[in-house]
Short mmCIF file of C-alpha atoms in Angstrom, two decimals:
data_model
loop_
_atom_site.label_atom_id
_atom_site.label_comp_id
_atom_site.label_asym_id
_atom_site.label_seq_id
_atom_site.Cartn_x
_atom_site.Cartn_y
_atom_site.Cartn_z
CA LEU R 31 12.95 101.09 -49.77
CA GLN R 32 11.11 98.70 -47.51
CA THR R 33 13.35 95.99 -46.10
CA MET R 34 12.09 92.45 -46.36
CA SER R 35 10.12 91.54 -43.25
CA GLU R 36 11.60 88.87 -41.03
CA ASN R 37 8.65 86.63 -41.81
CA GLU R 38 9.20 87.02 -45.57
CA HIS R 39 12.89 86.19 -45.05
CA ASP R 40 12.05 83.04 -43.08
CA TRP R 41 9.72 81.82 -45.83
CA LEU R 42 12.37 82.44 -48.52
CA ALA R 43 14.87 80.41 -46.53
CA LEU R 44 12.38 77.51 -46.52
CA LYS R 45 11.68 77.70 -50.27
CA PRO R 46 12.81 74.52 -52.07
CA GLN R 47 15.81 75.00 -54.35
CA GLU R 48 15.31 74.34 -58.04
CA PRO R 49 17.55 71.40 -59.10
CA SER R 50 20.51 72.11 -61.36
CA PRO R 51 20.82 69.98 -64.55
CA SER R 52 23.68 67.97 -62.94
CA GLN R 53 21.22 66.72 -60.33
CA CYS R 54 19.06 64.92 -62.89
CA CYS R 55 20.50 61.46 -63.60
CA GLY R 56 18.79 61.38 -67.03
CA SER R 57 17.39 57.86 -66.55
CA GLY R 58 13.74 58.85 -66.86
CA CYS R 59 12.94 58.22 -63.16
CA LYS R 60 9.35 58.61 -62.01
CA PRO R 61 9.28 60.85 -60.06
CA CYS R 62 12.25 62.75 -61.49
CA ILE R 63 14.06 65.16 -59.18
CA TYR R 64 12.24 67.95 -61.07
CA ASP R 65 8.86 66.33 -60.25
CA VAL R 66 9.84 66.20 -56.58
CA TYR R 67 10.85 69.88 -56.76
CA GLU R 68 7.50 70.88 -58.36
CA LYS R 69 5.65 69.00 -55.63
CA GLU R 70 7.71 70.59 -52.83
CA LEU R 71 7.33 74.03 -54.40
CA ALA R 72 3.52 73.67 -54.57
CA GLN R 73 3.56 72.52 -50.94
CA TRP R 74 5.68 75.53 -49.97
CA GLU R 75 3.38 77.94 -51.83
CA ARG R 76 0.34 76.42 -50.10
CA ALA R 77 1.99 76.69 -46.69
CA LYS R 78 3.13 80.29 -47.35
CA ALA R 79 -0.34 81.34 -48.51
CA LYS R 80 -1.78 79.96 -45.26
CA GLN R 81 1.24 81.20 -43.25
CA ASP R 82 1.47 77.73 -41.69
CA LYS R 83 4.95 76.19 -41.55
CA SER R 84 3.67 72.90 -40.15
CA LEU R 85 2.38 72.13 -43.68
CA LEU R 86 6.02 71.77 -44.75
CA MET R 87 6.65 68.95 -42.31
CA GLU R 88 4.92 66.28 -44.41
CA ASN R 89 8.12 65.75 -46.43
CA LYS R 90 10.52 65.85 -43.55
CA GLU R 91 8.92 63.01 -41.66
CA GLN R 92 9.28 60.56 -44.53
CA SER R 93 13.01 60.90 -44.85
CA ASN R 94 13.71 59.40 -41.42
CA ASN R 95 12.16 56.19 -42.63
CA SER R 96 14.88 53.55 -42.92
CA GLY R 97 13.50 52.09 -46.16
CA LEU R 98 14.08 53.20 -49.72
CA ASN R 99 11.71 55.90 -51.01
CA PRO R 100 11.38 57.26 -54.59
CA GLU R 101 10.83 60.85 -53.46
CA THR R 102 13.22 61.39 -50.57
CA PHE R 103 16.81 60.31 -50.06
CA THR R 104 17.55 57.78 -47.33
CA ALA R 105 20.92 57.32 -45.61
CA PHE R 106 22.66 53.93 -45.89
CA ASN R 107 25.94 52.78 -44.31
CA ILE R 108 28.74 51.29 -46.42
CA SER R 109 29.62 47.93 -44.85
CA ALA R 110 32.27 46.74 -47.34
CA VAL R 111 34.35 48.06 -50.24
CA GLU R 112 35.97 45.70 -52.74
CA GLN R 113 38.10 46.78 -55.68
CA LEU R 114 37.37 44.50 -58.67
CA THR R 115 39.60 46.07 -61.35
CA GLU R 116 41.71 49.21 -61.55
CA ASP R 117 38.62 51.41 -61.94
CA THR R 118 35.69 49.27 -60.78
CA TYR R 119 34.47 48.71 -57.25
CA GLN R 120 31.79 46.69 -55.51
CA TYR R 121 30.14 48.40 -52.55
CA LYS R 122 28.00 46.70 -49.94
CA PHE R 123 25.38 48.74 -48.05
CA GLU R 124 23.69 47.80 -44.80
CA LEU R 125 19.92 47.49 -44.54
CA PRO R 126 18.31 47.78 -41.10
CA GLY R 127 17.50 44.47 -39.42
CA ASN R 128 16.96 41.75 -41.98
CA SER R 129 15.04 44.00 -44.33
CA SER R 130 15.34 43.72 -48.09
CA LEU R 131 15.19 46.38 -50.83
CA ARG R 132 12.57 44.19 -52.55
CA LEU R 133 13.48 45.52 -55.97
CA SER R 134 11.79 44.23 -59.08
CA LEU R 135 14.21 42.82 -61.65
CA GLY R 136 16.64 45.29 -63.19
CA GLN R 137 15.35 48.26 -61.18
CA HIS R 138 17.79 51.08 -60.50
CA ILE R 139 18.27 53.42 -57.56
CA VAL R 140 19.61 56.98 -57.60
CA LEU R 141 22.67 58.12 -55.66
CA ARG R 142 23.19 61.68 -54.50
CA GLY R 143 26.71 63.07 -54.14
CA VAL R 144 28.15 66.51 -53.50
CA VAL R 145 31.37 67.39 -55.36
CA ASN R 146 33.01 70.82 -55.07
CA GLY R 147 29.73 72.15 -53.69
CA LEU R 148 27.79 70.81 -56.70
CA GLU R 149 25.08 68.20 -56.15
CA VAL R 150 25.18 65.31 -58.63
CA GLN R 151 22.80 62.38 -59.06
CA ARG R 152 23.43 59.13 -60.92
CA ALA R 153 21.47 55.92 -61.41
CA TYR R 154 22.92 52.49 -60.51
CA THR R 155 21.43 48.99 -60.56
CA PRO R 156 22.10 46.82 -57.50
CA ILE R 157 23.65 43.47 -58.46
CA SER R 158 22.53 41.65 -55.30
CA PRO R 159 19.40 39.45 -55.57
CA GLY R 160 16.24 41.54 -55.05
CA ASN R 161 15.35 39.51 -51.93
CA ALA R 162 18.83 39.74 -50.30
CA GLU R 163 18.30 40.41 -46.59
CA GLY R 164 20.19 42.95 -44.52
CA TYR R 165 22.28 44.34 -47.40
CA PHE R 166 22.45 45.34 -51.05
CA GLU R 167 25.46 45.58 -53.39
CA VAL R 168 26.24 47.97 -56.21
CA LEU R 169 28.88 47.76 -58.95
CA MET R 170 30.45 51.13 -59.79
CA LYS R 171 32.97 52.20 -62.37
CA CYS R 172 35.01 55.33 -61.62
CA TYR R 173 35.92 57.60 -64.53
CA GLU R 174 38.96 59.86 -64.43
CA ALA R 175 36.96 63.04 -65.06
CA GLY R 176 33.58 61.94 -63.68
CA LEU R 177 32.09 64.20 -61.01
CA MET R 178 30.31 61.36 -59.23
CA SER R 179 33.46 59.22 -59.54
CA GLN R 180 35.45 61.80 -57.58
CA TYR R 181 32.90 61.47 -54.79
CA ILE R 182 32.75 57.64 -54.92
CA LYS R 183 36.56 57.33 -54.81
CA THR R 184 36.58 58.88 -51.33
CA TRP R 185 34.24 56.23 -49.84
CA LYS R 186 35.39 53.89 -47.13
CA LYS R 187 33.72 51.37 -44.87
CA GLY R 188 31.44 53.07 -42.35
CA ASP R 189 30.65 56.09 -44.55
CA VAL R 190 27.01 57.12 -45.01
CA VAL R 191 25.60 57.77 -48.48
CA PHE R 192 22.14 58.72 -49.75
CA TRP R 193 19.93 56.77 -52.15
CA ARG R 194 16.34 57.08 -53.43
CA GLY R 195 14.25 54.80 -55.60
CA PRO R 196 13.51 52.28 -56.94
CA PHE R 197 12.81 53.16 -60.59
CA GLY R 198 12.42 51.41 -63.93
CA GLY R 199 13.08 47.71 -64.23
CA PHE R 200 12.30 44.98 -66.73
CA PRO R 201 8.94 43.23 -66.25
CA TYR R 202 10.27 39.66 -66.28
CA HIS R 203 8.06 36.63 -65.56
CA PRO R 204 9.34 33.04 -65.40
CA ASN R 205 8.99 31.22 -68.74
CA LYS R 206 7.61 34.33 -70.47
CA TYR R 207 10.36 34.09 -73.14
CA GLY R 208 11.89 30.97 -74.64
CA GLU R 209 15.34 32.53 -74.66
CA LEU R 210 16.82 35.77 -73.40
CA LEU R 211 19.86 37.21 -75.15
CA MET R 212 21.61 39.64 -72.79
CA LEU R 213 24.10 42.09 -74.32
CA ALA R 214 26.15 43.79 -71.59
CA SER R 215 29.10 46.11 -71.86
CA GLY R 216 31.17 46.65 -68.69
CA THR R 217 28.99 47.64 -65.72
CA GLY R 218 26.00 47.07 -68.02
CA LEU R 219 26.28 43.60 -66.49
CA ALA R 220 24.56 44.95 -63.34
CA PRO R 221 20.85 44.73 -64.34
CA MET R 222 21.42 41.32 -65.97
CA LEU R 223 22.64 39.60 -62.78
CA PRO R 224 19.43 39.77 -60.68
CA ILE R 225 17.46 38.44 -63.69
CA LEU R 226 19.93 35.58 -64.20
CA GLN R 227 19.87 34.75 -60.49
CA SER R 228 16.07 34.71 -60.40
CA ILE R 229 16.10 32.23 -63.32
CA THR R 230 18.69 29.91 -61.73
CA ASP R 231 16.94 30.09 -58.31
CA ASP R 232 13.62 28.98 -59.78
CA GLU R 233 13.59 25.30 -60.73
CA GLU R 234 10.34 25.80 -62.65
CA ASP R 235 11.88 28.50 -64.88
CA GLU R 236 13.23 26.85 -68.03
CA THR R 237 14.20 30.01 -69.92
CA PHE R 238 17.43 29.68 -71.93
CA VAL R 239 19.83 32.58 -71.47
CA THR R 240 22.79 33.67 -73.57
CA LEU R 241 24.72 36.40 -71.79
CA VAL R 242 27.28 38.26 -73.94
CA CYS R 243 29.78 40.21 -71.80
CA CYS R 244 31.84 42.87 -73.62
CA PHE R 245 35.10 43.95 -71.98
CA PRO R 246 38.40 45.37 -73.28
CA THR R 247 40.65 42.60 -71.88
CA PHE R 248 40.39 39.37 -69.92
CA ASP R 249 41.64 40.91 -66.67
CA LYS R 250 38.94 43.61 -66.88
CA ILE R 251 36.10 41.05 -66.66
CA TYR R 252 34.27 41.59 -63.36
CA LEU R 253 32.87 38.90 -61.06
CA LYS R 254 34.46 35.96 -62.90
CA PRO R 255 33.68 33.43 -60.11
CA LEU R 256 29.99 34.40 -60.11
CA LEU R 257 29.80 34.21 -63.92
CA GLN R 258 31.55 30.80 -63.93
CA ASP R 259 29.02 29.52 -61.36
CA LEU R 260 26.09 30.74 -63.45
CA ALA R 261 27.55 29.14 -66.60
CA ARG R 262 27.31 25.70 -64.92
CA TYR R 263 23.50 25.77 -65.21
CA TRP R 264 22.11 23.74 -68.12
CA ASN R 265 20.14 26.71 -69.50
CA ILE R 266 22.78 29.46 -69.12
CA ARG R 267 25.46 30.18 -71.70
CA ILE R 268 28.01 32.95 -71.17
CA LEU R 269 30.06 34.40 -74.03
CA TYR R 270 32.85 36.96 -73.77
CA VAL R 271 33.79 39.53 -76.42
CA LEU R 272 37.18 41.12 -75.69
CA SER R 273 37.89 44.17 -77.84
CA GLN R 274 41.59 44.57 -77.01
CA GLU R 275 42.77 40.94 -76.72
CA THR R 276 44.51 39.62 -79.81
CA SER R 277 44.88 35.92 -79.13
CA ARG R 278 43.13 33.17 -77.20
CA GLU R 279 46.51 31.65 -76.31
CA LYS R 280 46.89 33.99 -73.32
CA LEU R 281 43.54 33.03 -71.77
CA PRO R 282 42.86 30.10 -69.45
CA TRP R 283 41.81 27.24 -71.73
CA SER R 284 38.38 26.98 -70.06
CA TYR R 285 37.54 30.34 -71.70
CA TRP R 286 38.71 29.49 -75.23
CA GLU R 287 35.46 28.05 -76.53
CA ASN R 288 33.29 30.94 -75.27
CA THR R 289 35.48 33.94 -76.07
CA TYR R 290 35.59 36.11 -79.19
CA MET R 291 38.34 38.64 -79.96
CA GLY R 292 37.52 42.08 -81.32
CA HIS R 293 34.24 43.98 -81.19
CA LEU R 294 30.68 42.75 -81.10
CA ASN R 295 29.86 43.78 -84.69
CA GLU R 296 27.07 42.95 -87.11
CA ASP R 297 28.61 39.64 -88.28
CA LEU R 298 29.28 38.38 -84.76
CA MET R 299 25.75 39.41 -83.74
CA LYS R 300 24.31 37.25 -86.54
CA THR R 301 26.55 34.33 -85.51
CA ILE R 302 25.39 34.59 -81.87
CA ILE R 303 21.70 34.88 -82.78
CA ASN R 304 21.98 31.86 -85.09
CA SER R 305 23.54 29.88 -82.25
CA CYS R 306 20.60 30.60 -79.88
CA GLN R 307 18.16 27.74 -79.22
CA MET R 308 15.25 29.85 -80.44
CA LYS R 309 14.42 33.41 -81.48
CA PRO R 310 15.55 35.42 -78.46
CA PHE R 311 14.12 38.39 -76.62
CA VAL R 312 17.06 40.80 -76.24
CA LEU R 313 18.12 42.87 -73.21
CA ILE R 314 20.75 45.57 -73.78
CA CYS R 315 22.78 47.58 -71.27
CA GLY R 316 25.92 49.65 -71.79
CA SER R 317 26.96 53.14 -72.83
CA SER R 318 24.56 55.03 -75.11
CA ALA R 319 26.92 54.37 -78.06
CA PHE R 320 26.93 50.61 -77.26
CA ASN R 321 23.11 50.56 -76.95
CA GLU R 322 22.72 52.32 -80.31
CA ASP R 323 25.16 49.99 -82.08
CA MET R 324 23.51 46.87 -80.65
CA THR R 325 20.04 48.05 -81.70
CA LYS R 326 21.37 48.65 -85.22
CA TYR R 327 23.08 45.21 -85.48
CA LEU R 328 20.00 43.45 -84.10
CA LYS R 329 17.82 45.13 -86.70
CA ALA R 330 20.25 43.96 -89.42
CA ALA R 331 20.00 40.45 -87.96
CA GLY R 332 16.20 40.54 -88.25
CA VAL R 333 15.34 41.11 -84.59
CA GLU R 334 12.37 43.45 -84.31
CA GLU R 335 12.36 46.44 -81.99
CA LYS R 336 9.49 45.01 -79.98
CA SER R 337 11.72 42.05 -79.10
CA CYS R 338 14.33 44.30 -77.44
CA PHE R 339 14.52 46.10 -74.12
CA VAL R 340 17.22 48.71 -73.39
CA PHE R 341 18.06 49.49 -69.77
#
C-alpha cells in the first residue's frame, strides 16, 4: 500500500474544515459560514491543482485587518463587563483608534466561541449607536444550558473575542413611517435601541414610536435609565408588559400608567394598536415563539404582513 506522500499530507492539513451545524447561527447571514467554507474549499482546490500554496494566502491577509469583516473573524478586546440582571450582561468592546463599526440600523454581528472543543456561532445586535467611536456594546443573556452562554460566562475585562459581520438590518429612513410599533421581548430590545436613538438624535425625524417591552418582572427590565431618558421625548412612548407581576402596587408610581400585567395577548395587542397615533409599521424581536405569537395577534388586529418586520 502506497503511503501518502508528504506533499499530499501537507495539502490535506491545509484543507478547510467543513463547519458543523452548531457553527451556523441560523440567522440567514450573507455570507453564511457554509458560503465561506465553499469559497475557501474552491480556493484550496484551485491552489492544490496548481500546487501553489501562495494562492491560499488571500484569506489570511484579510483577517489581520482591525475592522469588522463578513467573511473572516476579527479579534476585539473586552473593555468592560456589566451585569444587568441575574442572567444578563452588557459587554463593551474596544475599537482601534476612534473607529466606528458603522452598522446600519438593527444589523447583527456573529460571535465565535469554542466550548468543550466544539465551535459555536451566535448572532447578536450591538445596542450602541451605529456611529459610536472607539467602542461597541452588546447585550447578552446567558442560559443555564446554552453552549455559547458557558463560553460568555467566563469572559472578563481584557479578554479577546472574535466577531464577523455585519449582517441583516432594517432599512430605516427618517420619516418613512408615521409610527413605528416595536414589540421586544427580553434581549429583543437590542435591535430597537439603535433605531430609537437615531430617531431621537435627528431633530428632523418626526416618527412616533411606541416601544412595548416584555419582561417577566419589574426587576428584570434592562437599561431602565436609558429607557426612561428615551421616554422623555415627545414622540416616544414606552410600555411595559410584565408576565409574572400581579399588582401595580409594588412598582414605582412613575411606571403605573405605562405598565400592563400578564402577557401581551391578542386583546392587549388590539388595545395598544388602537392607542397608536396612526396605523403603525411593526418591528418584532424576541424568541421564535414570541415572534410567531406577535405575528398572529397582529394579523387578528388587522395589521398586514407587509407592515411587519421580524428581526
